[in-house]
Amino acid sequence: MVADAPRVERSRARPVASWREHHAWSAAASFKRLMSRPIGTLLTVAVMALALALPLTFYLLLGNVQKLGEVLGQNQTVSMFMQTGQAGPTVELLATKLRERADVASVTVKSPQQGMDELAKMQGFSGALHTLDSNPLPYALEVLPKPGLAADDVSRLVQDLRGMSGVDLVQDSGTWRQRLDALLGVGNRVVMVLAALLALAVLLVVGNTVRVDIASRSEEIGVLMLVGASRAFVRRPYLYAGIWYGLISGLLAAGIALLVEMALAEPVTRLSHAYDGKLEVGALPLWVLGAVPVVAAVLGWLGARLVSAWQLRKAA
C-alpha cells in the first residue's frame, strides 16, 4: 500500500496539471488568433478603448473644473457694505461682535480710504477718481465663514448680517460656488451613468465578436463535443479572447486618457499663471489608470462567457 501512494498522488496531480496546461494553451492560442487578424482585432479594440476612454476623459475634466472652483472659491467671504456716514468706532464694534460668533472665522474691516486705494490700482479708475471732491465709499467688512460650514448655515449667517443695523448691502460670494458644486454633482452622476452605458457597450462588442468567432468554427466545435469535450473545455479559448480584448483596450484607453492630460497641460498652465500659479492640472489617479485594464478584462471575460455559454447551448 505504501508503494501505491506515489501512484495515487500522481493520478490526482494529472488533472490539475492538464487543467493548467489547457489554460496556458488557451491563453496563448487565443492571443495568436487575435494577432492573426490584426485589422479586425485593431478595429474591435479601438472601439472598446474609445468607449472606455470617454468616461475617463469626463472624469478628468470634472476634476479640473472642481480644482478651478476651489481656487476661485478659496476666499468665500461675505462682503458687508455699511451705510454712508457710519463712524469707524461703530464699525469696529460691529466687527468685534461678529468675531465672537461661532460661525465666523475672521472679520476684516476696510476703511473708505483703503477701498479708494484698491480702486486706484485698477486699470481705468485712477483718472476718474481724481475728479471726485470727496470719498463716496463706505466702510466695508469682509466676513469669512468657518471652514466646512454647511450651505444652510452660511445662508443663515448672510440673513443675520443683512438684518443688522447700519448695513446697506451684503454680497455673498459663496453662492456661485454652491451652484458650481451642484453642477459638479450632476456631472459626476452623468459620468457614472455614462460609464455604465459604455461598459454595457463593451460587453456587447466583445459578445458579438465572440459570437461571430464561434459561428465561424461551429464544425470544429461540433467535432470536439462529439469526442467528449466538455463545454468548459470548448469555451475556454473564447473566454481568454474576451480577456485579451478587454485588457488591450483598457491599456489603450489609459493611454488615451494620458494623452488628454498632456493636451490639457499647456492651456491649464496658462490659466494657472492668470491665478498666480494656484491652479494645477489634476491628473487621473494612478489607481484609476491601473484599474481600467483590469475592469476592461473582466468585462471582456463576462461578455465572452455569456455569449459562448449561449452559443454552445444552442450547438448542443
PDB file of C-alpha atoms in Angstrom:
ATOM      1  CA  MET A   1       0.000   0.000   0.000  1.00  0.00           C
ATOM      2  CA  VAL A   2       2.887   2.325   0.740  1.00  0.00           C
ATOM      3  CA  ALA A   3       4.261   1.703  -2.728  1.00  0.00           C
ATOM      4  CA  ASP A   4       0.929   2.621  -4.275  1.00  0.00           C
ATOM      5  CA  ALA A   5       0.837   6.041  -2.563  1.00  0.00           C
ATOM      6  CA  PRO A   6       3.019   7.859  -5.155  1.00  0.00           C
ATOM      7  CA  ARG A   7       0.792   6.492  -7.929  1.00  0.00           C
ATOM      8  CA  VAL A   8      -2.305   7.872  -6.215  1.00  0.00           C
ATOM      9  CA  GLU A   9      -0.641  11.271  -5.827  1.00  0.00           C
ATOM     10  CA  ARG A  10       0.414  11.276  -9.475  1.00  0.00           C
ATOM     11  CA  SER A  11      -3.094  10.340 -10.585  1.00  0.00           C
ATOM     12  CA  ARG A  12      -4.519  13.196  -8.571  1.00  0.00           C
ATOM     13  CA  ALA A  13      -1.928  15.644  -9.918  1.00  0.00           C
ATOM     14  CA  ARG A  14      -2.563  14.795 -13.581  1.00  0.00           C
ATOM     15  CA  PRO A  15      -5.984  16.506 -13.857  1.00  0.00           C
ATOM     16  CA  VAL A  16      -4.614  19.651 -12.211  1.00  0.00           C
ATOM     17  CA  ALA A  17      -1.573  19.701 -14.485  1.00  0.00           C
ATOM     18  CA  SER A  18      -3.766  19.091 -17.517  1.00  0.00           C
ATOM     19  CA  TRP A  19      -6.112  21.889 -16.426  1.00  0.00           C
ATOM     20  CA  ARG A  20      -3.163  24.275 -16.050  1.00  0.00           C
ATOM     21  CA  GLU A  21      -1.708  23.295 -19.399  1.00  0.00           C
ATOM     22  CA  HIS A  22      -5.016  23.829 -21.164  1.00  0.00           C
ATOM     23  CA  HIS A  23      -5.393  27.270 -19.585  1.00  0.00           C
ATOM     24  CA  ALA A  24      -1.901  28.231 -20.730  1.00  0.00           C
ATOM     25  CA  TRP A  25      -2.563  26.830 -24.201  1.00  0.00           C
ATOM     26  CA  SER A  26      -5.944  28.629 -24.414  1.00  0.00           C
ATOM     27  CA  ALA A  27      -4.404  31.951 -23.425  1.00  0.00           C
ATOM     28  CA  ALA A  28      -1.568  31.620 -25.961  1.00  0.00           C
ATOM     29  CA  ALA A  29      -3.776  30.244 -28.753  1.00  0.00           C
ATOM     30  CA  SER A  30      -6.440  32.919 -28.330  1.00  0.00           C
ATOM     31  CA  PHE A  31      -3.788  35.668 -28.403  1.00  0.00           C
ATOM     32  CA  LYS A  32      -2.204  34.214 -31.560  1.00  0.00           C
ATOM     33  CA  ARG A  33      -5.631  34.011 -33.180  1.00  0.00           C
ATOM     34  CA  LEU A  34      -6.271  37.696 -32.424  1.00  0.00           C
ATOM     35  CA  MET A  35      -2.884  38.626 -33.894  1.00  0.00           C
ATOM     36  CA  SER A  36      -3.584  36.557 -36.999  1.00  0.00           C
ATOM     37  CA  ARG A  37      -6.313  39.040 -37.986  1.00  0.00           C
ATOM     38  CA  PRO A  38      -4.742  42.377 -36.994  1.00  0.00           C
ATOM     39  CA  ILE A  39      -7.200  44.663 -38.800  1.00  0.00           C
ATOM     40  CA  GLY A  40     -10.318  43.169 -37.247  1.00  0.00           C
ATOM     41  CA  THR A  41      -8.686  42.995 -33.815  1.00  0.00           C
ATOM     42  CA  LEU A  42      -7.482  46.584 -34.084  1.00  0.00           C
ATOM     43  CA  LEU A  43     -10.941  47.862 -35.012  1.00  0.00           C
ATOM     44  CA  THR A  44     -12.606  45.977 -32.171  1.00  0.00           C
ATOM     45  CA  VAL A  45     -10.017  47.097 -29.626  1.00  0.00           C
ATOM     46  CA  ALA A  46     -10.181  50.708 -30.869  1.00  0.00           C
ATOM     47  CA  VAL A  47     -13.971  50.854 -30.464  1.00  0.00           C
ATOM     48  CA  MET A  48     -13.735  49.410 -26.961  1.00  0.00           C
ATOM     49  CA  ALA A  49     -10.854  51.712 -25.999  1.00  0.00           C
ATOM     50  CA  LEU A  50     -12.738  54.820 -27.109  1.00  0.00           C
ATOM     51  CA  ALA A  51     -15.803  53.677 -25.178  1.00  0.00           C
ATOM     52  CA  LEU A  52     -13.690  53.230 -22.043  1.00  0.00           C
ATOM     53  CA  ALA A  53     -11.756  56.477 -22.566  1.00  0.00           C
ATOM     54  CA  LEU A  54     -14.870  58.664 -22.709  1.00  0.00           C
ATOM     55  CA  PRO A  55     -15.851  58.365 -19.027  1.00  0.00           C
ATOM     56  CA  LEU A  56     -12.176  58.724 -18.062  1.00  0.00           C
ATOM     57  CA  THR A  57     -11.968  61.965 -20.040  1.00  0.00           C
ATOM     58  CA  PHE A  58     -15.147  63.355 -18.487  1.00  0.00           C
ATOM     59  CA  TYR A  59     -13.889  62.367 -15.038  1.00  0.00           C
ATOM     60  CA  LEU A  60     -10.620  64.188 -15.728  1.00  0.00           C
ATOM     61  CA  LEU A  61     -12.418  67.319 -16.955  1.00  0.00           C
ATOM     62  CA  LEU A  62     -14.741  67.340 -13.947  1.00  0.00           C
ATOM     63  CA  GLY A  63     -11.782  67.014 -11.599  1.00  0.00           C
ATOM     64  CA  ASN A  64     -10.080  70.013 -13.186  1.00  0.00           C
ATOM     65  CA  VAL A  65     -13.252  72.094 -13.095  1.00  0.00           C
ATOM     66  CA  GLN A  66     -13.563  71.248  -9.413  1.00  0.00           C
ATOM     67  CA  LYS A  67      -9.961  72.344  -8.805  1.00  0.00           C
ATOM     68  CA  LEU A  68     -10.673  75.592 -10.630  1.00  0.00           C
ATOM     69  CA  GLY A  69     -13.711  76.122  -8.429  1.00  0.00           C
ATOM     70  CA  GLU A  70     -11.600  75.523  -5.326  1.00  0.00           C
ATOM     71  CA  VAL A  71      -9.042  78.105  -6.454  1.00  0.00           C
ATOM     72  CA  LEU A  72     -11.675  80.684  -7.309  1.00  0.00           C
ATOM     73  CA  GLY A  73     -13.583  79.958  -4.136  1.00  0.00           C
ATOM     74  CA  GLN A  74     -10.696  79.997  -1.686  1.00  0.00           C
ATOM     75  CA  ASN A  75     -11.900  83.356  -0.421  1.00  0.00           C
ATOM     76  CA  GLN A  76     -15.616  82.730   0.029  1.00  0.00           C
ATOM     77  CA  THR A  77     -16.103  85.889   2.003  1.00  0.00           C
ATOM     78  CA  VAL A  78     -19.355  87.662   2.688  1.00  0.00           C
ATOM     79  CA  SER A  79     -18.926  91.368   1.941  1.00  0.00           C
ATOM     80  CA  MET A  80     -20.854  93.829   4.125  1.00  0.00           C
ATOM     81  CA  PHE A  81     -21.113  97.427   2.922  1.00  0.00           C
ATOM     82  CA  MET A  82     -22.100  99.804   5.664  1.00  0.00           C
ATOM     83  CA  GLN A  83     -24.312 102.817   5.167  1.00  0.00           C
ATOM     84  CA  THR A  84     -22.504 106.015   4.201  1.00  0.00           C
ATOM     85  CA  GLY A  85     -21.597 108.113   7.205  1.00  0.00           C
ATOM     86  CA  GLN A  86     -21.013 105.238   9.640  1.00  0.00           C
ATOM     87  CA  ALA A  87     -18.217 106.101  12.060  1.00  0.00           C
ATOM     88  CA  GLY A  88     -15.093 103.973  12.329  1.00  0.00           C
ATOM     89  CA  PRO A  89     -15.523 103.061  16.045  1.00  0.00           C
ATOM     90  CA  THR A  90     -19.085 101.873  15.379  1.00  0.00           C
ATOM     91  CA  VAL A  91     -17.891  99.658  12.548  1.00  0.00           C
ATOM     92  CA  GLU A  92     -15.060  98.251  14.689  1.00  0.00           C
ATOM     93  CA  LEU A  93     -17.534  97.443  17.455  1.00  0.00           C
ATOM     94  CA  LEU A  94     -19.711  95.570  14.980  1.00  0.00           C
ATOM     95  CA  ALA A  95     -16.670  93.668  13.707  1.00  0.00           C
ATOM     96  CA  THR A  96     -15.780  92.642  17.260  1.00  0.00           C
ATOM     97  CA  LYS A  97     -19.283  91.278  17.834  1.00  0.00           C
ATOM     98  CA  LEU A  98     -19.114  89.311  14.587  1.00  0.00           C
ATOM     99  CA  ARG A  99     -15.759  87.756  15.524  1.00  0.00           C
ATOM    100  CA  GLU A 100     -17.418  86.320  18.635  1.00  0.00           C
ATOM    101  CA  ARG A 101     -19.888  84.282  16.557  1.00  0.00           C
ATOM    102  CA  ALA A 102     -19.262  80.550  16.323  1.00  0.00           C
ATOM    103  CA  ASP A 103     -19.921  80.501  12.568  1.00  0.00           C
ATOM    104  CA  VAL A 104     -17.418  83.264  11.728  1.00  0.00           C
ATOM    105  CA  ALA A 105     -13.711  82.555  11.171  1.00  0.00           C
ATOM    106  CA  SER A 106     -12.487  86.143  10.727  1.00  0.00           C
ATOM    107  CA  VAL A 107     -13.637  89.683  10.008  1.00  0.00           C
ATOM    108  CA  THR A 108     -11.601  92.267   8.119  1.00  0.00           C
ATOM    109  CA  VAL A 109     -12.504  95.950   8.244  1.00  0.00           C
ATOM    110  CA  LYS A 110     -11.804  98.100   5.205  1.00  0.00           C
ATOM    111  CA  SER A 111     -11.949 101.827   5.548  1.00  0.00           C
ATOM    112  CA  PRO A 112     -13.194 104.108   2.766  1.00  0.00           C
ATOM    113  CA  GLN A 113      -9.604 105.143   2.069  1.00  0.00           C
ATOM    114  CA  GLN A 114      -8.499 101.531   1.661  1.00  0.00           C
ATOM    115  CA  GLY A 115     -11.356 100.986  -0.764  1.00  0.00           C
ATOM    116  CA  MET A 116     -10.300 104.076  -2.713  1.00  0.00           C
ATOM    117  CA  ASP A 117      -6.694 102.837  -2.865  1.00  0.00           C
ATOM    118  CA  GLU A 118      -7.846  99.484  -4.258  1.00  0.00           C
ATOM    119  CA  LEU A 119      -9.901 101.209  -6.930  1.00  0.00           C
ATOM    120  CA  ALA A 120      -6.947 103.402  -7.848  1.00  0.00           C
ATOM    121  CA  LYS A 121      -4.884 100.283  -8.614  1.00  0.00           C
ATOM    122  CA  MET A 122      -7.484  99.023 -11.075  1.00  0.00           C
ATOM    123  CA  GLN A 123      -6.982  99.924 -14.702  1.00  0.00           C
ATOM    124  CA  GLY A 124      -9.300 102.689 -15.866  1.00  0.00           C
ATOM    125  CA  PHE A 125     -10.262 104.017 -12.424  1.00  0.00           C
ATOM    126  CA  SER A 126      -7.259 106.117 -11.439  1.00  0.00           C
ATOM    127  CA  GLY A 127      -8.114 109.055 -13.717  1.00  0.00           C
ATOM    128  CA  ALA A 128     -11.786 109.138 -12.733  1.00  0.00           C
ATOM    129  CA  LEU A 129     -11.017 109.135  -9.010  1.00  0.00           C
ATOM    130  CA  HIS A 130      -9.046 112.384  -9.260  1.00  0.00           C
ATOM    131  CA  THR A 131     -12.201 114.216 -10.297  1.00  0.00           C
ATOM    132  CA  LEU A 132     -14.026 113.364  -7.053  1.00  0.00           C
ATOM    133  CA  ASP A 133     -14.253 116.069  -4.393  1.00  0.00           C
ATOM    134  CA  SER A 134     -14.726 113.557  -1.556  1.00  0.00           C
ATOM    135  CA  ASN A 135     -14.551 109.865  -0.880  1.00  0.00           C
ATOM    136  CA  PRO A 136     -18.029 108.374  -1.529  1.00  0.00           C
ATOM    137  CA  LEU A 137     -17.115 104.861  -0.394  1.00  0.00           C
ATOM    138  CA  PRO A 138     -18.481 103.444   2.886  1.00  0.00           C
ATOM    139  CA  TYR A 139     -16.826 101.180   5.411  1.00  0.00           C
ATOM    140  CA  ALA A 140     -16.831  97.531   4.377  1.00  0.00           C
ATOM    141  CA  LEU A 141     -16.495  94.313   6.352  1.00  0.00           C
ATOM    142  CA  GLU A 142     -15.233  91.064   4.840  1.00  0.00           C
ATOM    143  CA  VAL A 143     -16.690  88.192   6.868  1.00  0.00           C
ATOM    144  CA  LEU A 144     -15.127  84.769   6.325  1.00  0.00           C
ATOM    145  CA  PRO A 145     -17.370  81.863   7.458  1.00  0.00           C
ATOM    146  CA  LYS A 146     -15.902  78.975   9.404  1.00  0.00           C
ATOM    147  CA  PRO A 147     -14.262  76.366   7.133  1.00  0.00           C
ATOM    148  CA  GLY A 148     -16.559  73.432   6.439  1.00  0.00           C
ATOM    149  CA  LEU A 149     -19.692  75.381   7.326  1.00  0.00           C
ATOM    150  CA  ALA A 150     -22.790  73.912   5.683  1.00  0.00           C
ATOM    151  CA  ALA A 151     -24.519  75.868   2.931  1.00  0.00           C
ATOM    152  CA  ASP A 152     -27.652  76.329   5.052  1.00  0.00           C
ATOM    153  CA  ASP A 153     -25.583  77.724   7.925  1.00  0.00           C
ATOM    154  CA  VAL A 154     -23.865  80.185   5.591  1.00  0.00           C
ATOM    155  CA  SER A 155     -27.262  81.285   4.278  1.00  0.00           C
ATOM    156  CA  ARG A 156     -28.458  81.900   7.851  1.00  0.00           C
ATOM    157  CA  LEU A 157     -25.310  83.901   8.549  1.00  0.00           C
ATOM    158  CA  VAL A 158     -25.949  86.057   5.482  1.00  0.00           C
ATOM    159  CA  GLN A 159     -29.540  86.666   6.542  1.00  0.00           C
ATOM    160  CA  ASP A 160     -28.364  87.719  10.012  1.00  0.00           C
ATOM    161  CA  LEU A 161     -25.854  90.131   8.511  1.00  0.00           C
ATOM    162  CA  ARG A 162     -28.486  91.707   6.282  1.00  0.00           C
ATOM    163  CA  GLY A 163     -30.701  92.329   9.292  1.00  0.00           C
ATOM    164  CA  MET A 164     -28.061  94.208  11.293  1.00  0.00           C
ATOM    165  CA  SER A 165     -28.362  97.907  11.907  1.00  0.00           C
ATOM    166  CA  GLY A 166     -26.321 100.219   9.682  1.00  0.00           C
ATOM    167  CA  VAL A 167     -25.810  97.612   6.930  1.00  0.00           C
ATOM    168  CA  ASP A 168     -26.584  98.859   3.430  1.00  0.00           C
ATOM    169  CA  LEU A 169     -25.676  95.828   1.272  1.00  0.00           C
ATOM    170  CA  VAL A 170     -24.491  92.240   1.808  1.00  0.00           C
ATOM    171  CA  GLN A 171     -22.893  90.274  -1.022  1.00  0.00           C
ATOM    172  CA  ASP A 172     -22.426  86.526  -0.623  1.00  0.00           C
ATOM    173  CA  SER A 173     -19.520  85.488  -2.855  1.00  0.00           C
ATOM    174  CA  GLY A 174     -20.034  81.812  -1.967  1.00  0.00           C
ATOM    175  CA  THR A 175     -23.386  81.471  -3.726  1.00  0.00           C
ATOM    176  CA  TRP A 176     -21.782  80.806  -7.098  1.00  0.00           C
ATOM    177  CA  ARG A 177     -19.664  78.063  -5.514  1.00  0.00           C
ATOM    178  CA  GLN A 178     -22.775  76.310  -4.237  1.00  0.00           C
ATOM    179  CA  ARG A 179     -24.181  76.396  -7.748  1.00  0.00           C
ATOM    180  CA  LEU A 180     -20.908  75.059  -9.129  1.00  0.00           C
ATOM    181  CA  ASP A 181     -20.917  72.226  -6.574  1.00  0.00           C
ATOM    182  CA  ALA A 182     -24.473  71.363  -7.598  1.00  0.00           C
ATOM    183  CA  LEU A 183     -23.461  71.298 -11.272  1.00  0.00           C
ATOM    184  CA  LEU A 184     -20.433  69.126 -10.428  1.00  0.00           C
ATOM    185  CA  GLY A 185     -22.738  66.749  -8.582  1.00  0.00           C
ATOM    186  CA  VAL A 186     -24.861  66.437 -11.708  1.00  0.00           C
ATOM    187  CA  GLY A 187     -21.707  65.960 -13.774  1.00  0.00           C
ATOM    188  CA  ASN A 188     -20.468  63.161 -11.519  1.00  0.00           C
ATOM    189  CA  ARG A 189     -23.813  61.395 -11.828  1.00  0.00           C
ATOM    190  CA  VAL A 190     -23.678  61.782 -15.617  1.00  0.00           C
ATOM    191  CA  VAL A 191     -20.179  60.246 -15.638  1.00  0.00           C
ATOM    192  CA  MET A 192     -21.425  57.261 -13.606  1.00  0.00           C
ATOM    193  CA  VAL A 193     -24.386  56.700 -15.940  1.00  0.00           C
ATOM    194  CA  LEU A 194     -22.167  57.136 -18.995  1.00  0.00           C
ATOM    195  CA  ALA A 195     -19.601  54.681 -17.599  1.00  0.00           C
ATOM    196  CA  ALA A 196     -22.349  52.100 -17.003  1.00  0.00           C
ATOM    197  CA  LEU A 197     -23.733  52.502 -20.538  1.00  0.00           C
ATOM    198  CA  LEU A 198     -20.296  52.304 -22.132  1.00  0.00           C
ATOM    199  CA  ALA A 199     -19.441  49.251 -20.023  1.00  0.00           C
ATOM    200  CA  LEU A 200     -22.560  47.645 -21.470  1.00  0.00           C
ATOM    201  CA  ALA A 201     -21.331  48.654 -24.928  1.00  0.00           C
ATOM    202  CA  VAL A 202     -18.008  46.897 -24.235  1.00  0.00           C
ATOM    203  CA  LEU A 203     -19.921  43.759 -23.218  1.00  0.00           C
ATOM    204  CA  LEU A 204     -21.921  43.861 -26.435  1.00  0.00           C
ATOM    205  CA  VAL A 205     -18.870  44.421 -28.637  1.00  0.00           C
ATOM    206  CA  VAL A 206     -16.953  41.521 -27.091  1.00  0.00           C
ATOM    207  CA  GLY A 207     -20.037  39.329 -27.087  1.00  0.00           C
ATOM    208  CA  ASN A 208     -20.747  39.951 -30.747  1.00  0.00           C
ATOM    209  CA  THR A 209     -17.106  39.349 -31.712  1.00  0.00           C
ATOM    210  CA  VAL A 210     -17.012  36.055 -29.815  1.00  0.00           C
ATOM    211  CA  ARG A 211     -20.390  35.057 -31.279  1.00  0.00           C
ATOM    212  CA  VAL A 212     -19.086  35.565 -34.814  1.00  0.00           C
ATOM    213  CA  ASP A 213     -15.912  33.631 -33.973  1.00  0.00           C
ATOM    214  CA  ILE A 214     -17.874  30.696 -32.540  1.00  0.00           C
ATOM    215  CA  ALA A 215     -20.238  30.682 -35.524  1.00  0.00           C
ATOM    216  CA  SER A 216     -17.285  30.538 -37.938  1.00  0.00           C
ATOM    217  CA  ARG A 217     -15.870  27.499 -36.102  1.00  0.00           C
ATOM    218  CA  SER A 218     -19.132  25.657 -35.499  1.00  0.00           C
ATOM    219  CA  GLU A 219     -17.982  22.497 -37.295  1.00  0.00           C
ATOM    220  CA  GLU A 220     -14.773  22.323 -35.271  1.00  0.00           C
ATOM    221  CA  ILE A 221     -16.721  22.819 -32.039  1.00  0.00           C
ATOM    222  CA  GLY A 222     -19.190  20.125 -33.067  1.00  0.00           C
ATOM    223  CA  VAL A 223     -16.365  17.608 -33.583  1.00  0.00           C
ATOM    224  CA  LEU A 224     -14.843  18.475 -30.194  1.00  0.00           C
ATOM    225  CA  MET A 225     -18.163  17.926 -28.445  1.00  0.00           C
ATOM    226  CA  LEU A 226     -18.723  14.646 -30.297  1.00  0.00           C
ATOM    227  CA  VAL A 227     -15.419  13.250 -28.995  1.00  0.00           C
ATOM    228  CA  GLY A 228     -16.405  14.136 -25.431  1.00  0.00           C
ATOM    229  CA  ALA A 229     -15.008  17.628 -24.842  1.00  0.00           C
ATOM    230  CA  SER A 230     -16.844  19.491 -22.098  1.00  0.00           C
ATOM    231  CA  ARG A 231     -18.438  22.897 -22.649  1.00  0.00           C
ATOM    232  CA  ALA A 232     -15.893  24.456 -20.249  1.00  0.00           C
ATOM    233  CA  PHE A 233     -13.072  22.976 -22.343  1.00  0.00           C
ATOM    234  CA  VAL A 234     -14.544  24.274 -25.596  1.00  0.00           C
ATOM    235  CA  ARG A 235     -15.354  27.792 -24.419  1.00  0.00           C
ATOM    236  CA  ARG A 236     -12.068  28.391 -22.537  1.00  0.00           C
ATOM    237  CA  PRO A 237     -10.177  29.840 -25.554  1.00  0.00           C
ATOM    238  CA  TYR A 238     -13.062  32.240 -26.214  1.00  0.00           C
ATOM    239  CA  LEU A 239     -13.028  33.413 -22.597  1.00  0.00           C
ATOM    240  CA  TYR A 240      -9.338  34.208 -22.920  1.00  0.00           C
ATOM    241  CA  ALA A 241     -10.062  36.012 -26.182  1.00  0.00           C
ATOM    242  CA  GLY A 242     -12.539  38.212 -24.313  1.00  0.00           C
ATOM    243  CA  ILE A 243      -9.917  38.856 -21.617  1.00  0.00           C
ATOM    244  CA  TRP A 244      -7.336  39.824 -24.241  1.00  0.00           C
ATOM    245  CA  TYR A 245      -9.788  42.169 -25.945  1.00  0.00           C
ATOM    246  CA  GLY A 246     -10.604  43.847 -22.643  1.00  0.00           C
ATOM    247  CA  LEU A 247      -7.029  44.040 -21.387  1.00  0.00           C
ATOM    248  CA  ILE A 248      -5.616  45.535 -24.600  1.00  0.00           C
ATOM    249  CA  SER A 249      -8.482  48.009 -24.961  1.00  0.00           C
ATOM    250  CA  GLY A 250      -8.120  49.008 -21.282  1.00  0.00           C
ATOM    251  CA  LEU A 251      -4.420  49.723 -21.744  1.00  0.00           C
ATOM    252  CA  LEU A 252      -5.199  51.731 -24.871  1.00  0.00           C
ATOM    253  CA  ALA A 253      -7.938  53.669 -23.037  1.00  0.00           C
ATOM    254  CA  ALA A 254      -5.498  54.539 -20.244  1.00  0.00           C
ATOM    255  CA  GLY A 255      -3.046  55.745 -22.890  1.00  0.00           C
ATOM    256  CA  ILE A 256      -5.728  57.925 -24.482  1.00  0.00           C
ATOM    257  CA  ALA A 257      -6.514  59.431 -21.066  1.00  0.00           C
ATOM    258  CA  LEU A 258      -2.825  60.243 -20.580  1.00  0.00           C
ATOM    259  CA  LEU A 259      -2.740  61.928 -23.998  1.00  0.00           C
ATOM    260  CA  VAL A 260      -5.753  64.040 -22.977  1.00  0.00           C
ATOM    261  CA  GLU A 261      -3.889  65.038 -19.802  1.00  0.00           C
ATOM    262  CA  MET A 262      -0.902  66.109 -21.886  1.00  0.00           C
ATOM    263  CA  ALA A 263      -3.161  68.086 -24.218  1.00  0.00           C
ATOM    264  CA  LEU A 264      -4.699  69.909 -21.242  1.00  0.00           C
ATOM    265  CA  ALA A 265      -1.364  70.662 -19.557  1.00  0.00           C
ATOM    266  CA  GLU A 266      -0.403  73.700 -21.664  1.00  0.00           C
ATOM    267  CA  PRO A 267      -3.738  75.608 -21.555  1.00  0.00           C
ATOM    268  CA  VAL A 268      -4.107  74.846 -17.841  1.00  0.00           C
ATOM    269  CA  THR A 269      -0.591  76.187 -17.252  1.00  0.00           C
ATOM    270  CA  ARG A 270      -1.533  79.444 -18.985  1.00  0.00           C
ATOM    271  CA  LEU A 271      -4.702  79.613 -16.882  1.00  0.00           C
ATOM    272  CA  SER A 272      -2.652  78.942 -13.757  1.00  0.00           C
ATOM    273  CA  HIS A 273      -0.437  81.941 -14.476  1.00  0.00           C
ATOM    274  CA  ALA A 274      -3.559  84.093 -14.557  1.00  0.00           C
ATOM    275  CA  TYR A 275      -4.314  82.951 -10.990  1.00  0.00           C
ATOM    276  CA  ASP A 276      -0.776  83.409  -9.624  1.00  0.00           C
ATOM    277  CA  GLY A 277       0.160  79.757 -10.096  1.00  0.00           C
ATOM    278  CA  LYS A 278      -2.511  78.483  -7.725  1.00  0.00           C
ATOM    279  CA  LEU A 279      -4.109  76.200 -10.309  1.00  0.00           C
ATOM    280  CA  GLU A 280      -2.531  72.880 -11.264  1.00  0.00           C
ATOM    281  CA  VAL A 281      -3.775  70.332 -13.780  1.00  0.00           C
ATOM    282  CA  GLY A 282      -5.448  67.448 -11.992  1.00  0.00           C
ATOM    283  CA  ALA A 283      -4.161  64.136 -13.322  1.00  0.00           C
ATOM    284  CA  LEU A 284      -6.103  60.904 -13.104  1.00  0.00           C
ATOM    285  CA  PRO A 285      -5.115  58.889 -10.017  1.00  0.00           C
ATOM    286  CA  LEU A 286      -2.750  56.009 -10.700  1.00  0.00           C
ATOM    287  CA  TRP A 287      -5.190  53.545  -9.175  1.00  0.00           C
ATOM    288  CA  VAL A 288      -7.828  54.605 -11.724  1.00  0.00           C
ATOM    289  CA  LEU A 289      -5.436  54.127 -14.646  1.00  0.00           C
ATOM    290  CA  GLY A 290      -4.362  50.768 -13.220  1.00  0.00           C
ATOM    291  CA  ALA A 291      -7.924  49.640 -12.608  1.00  0.00           C
ATOM    292  CA  VAL A 292      -9.123  50.379 -16.157  1.00  0.00           C
ATOM    293  CA  PRO A 293      -7.332  47.421 -17.849  1.00  0.00           C
ATOM    294  CA  VAL A 294      -8.418  45.082 -15.037  1.00  0.00           C
ATOM    295  CA  VAL A 295     -12.056  46.173 -15.222  1.00  0.00           C
ATOM    296  CA  ALA A 296     -11.972  46.009 -19.017  1.00  0.00           C
ATOM    297  CA  ALA A 297     -10.546  42.468 -18.877  1.00  0.00           C
ATOM    298  CA  VAL A 298     -13.338  41.422 -16.512  1.00  0.00           C
ATOM    299  CA  LEU A 299     -15.925  42.979 -18.834  1.00  0.00           C
ATOM    300  CA  GLY A 300     -14.369  41.166 -21.796  1.00  0.00           C
ATOM    301  CA  TRP A 301     -14.431  37.858 -19.917  1.00  0.00           C
ATOM    302  CA  LEU A 302     -18.044  38.398 -18.851  1.00  0.00           C
ATOM    303  CA  GLY A 303     -19.193  39.252 -22.381  1.00  0.00           C
ATOM    304  CA  ALA A 304     -17.409  36.221 -23.794  1.00  0.00           C
ATOM    305  CA  ARG A 305     -18.732  33.997 -21.003  1.00  0.00           C
ATOM    306  CA  LEU A 306     -22.364  34.961 -21.569  1.00  0.00           C
ATOM    307  CA  VAL A 307     -22.292  34.651 -25.349  1.00  0.00           C
ATOM    308  CA  SER A 308     -20.194  31.490 -25.510  1.00  0.00           C
ATOM    309  CA  ALA A 309     -22.447  29.720 -22.989  1.00  0.00           C
ATOM    310  CA  TRP A 310     -25.498  30.684 -25.041  1.00  0.00           C
ATOM    311  CA  GLN A 311     -23.909  29.659 -28.354  1.00  0.00           C
ATOM    312  CA  LEU A 312     -22.664  26.314 -27.047  1.00  0.00           C
ATOM    313  CA  ARG A 313     -26.070  25.570 -25.536  1.00  0.00           C
ATOM    314  CA  LYS A 314     -27.563  26.125 -28.979  1.00  0.00           C
ATOM    315  CA  ALA A 315     -24.925  23.923 -30.582  1.00  0.00           C
ATOM    316  CA  ALA A 316     -25.625  21.125 -28.133  1.00  0.00           C
TER     317      ALA A 316
END
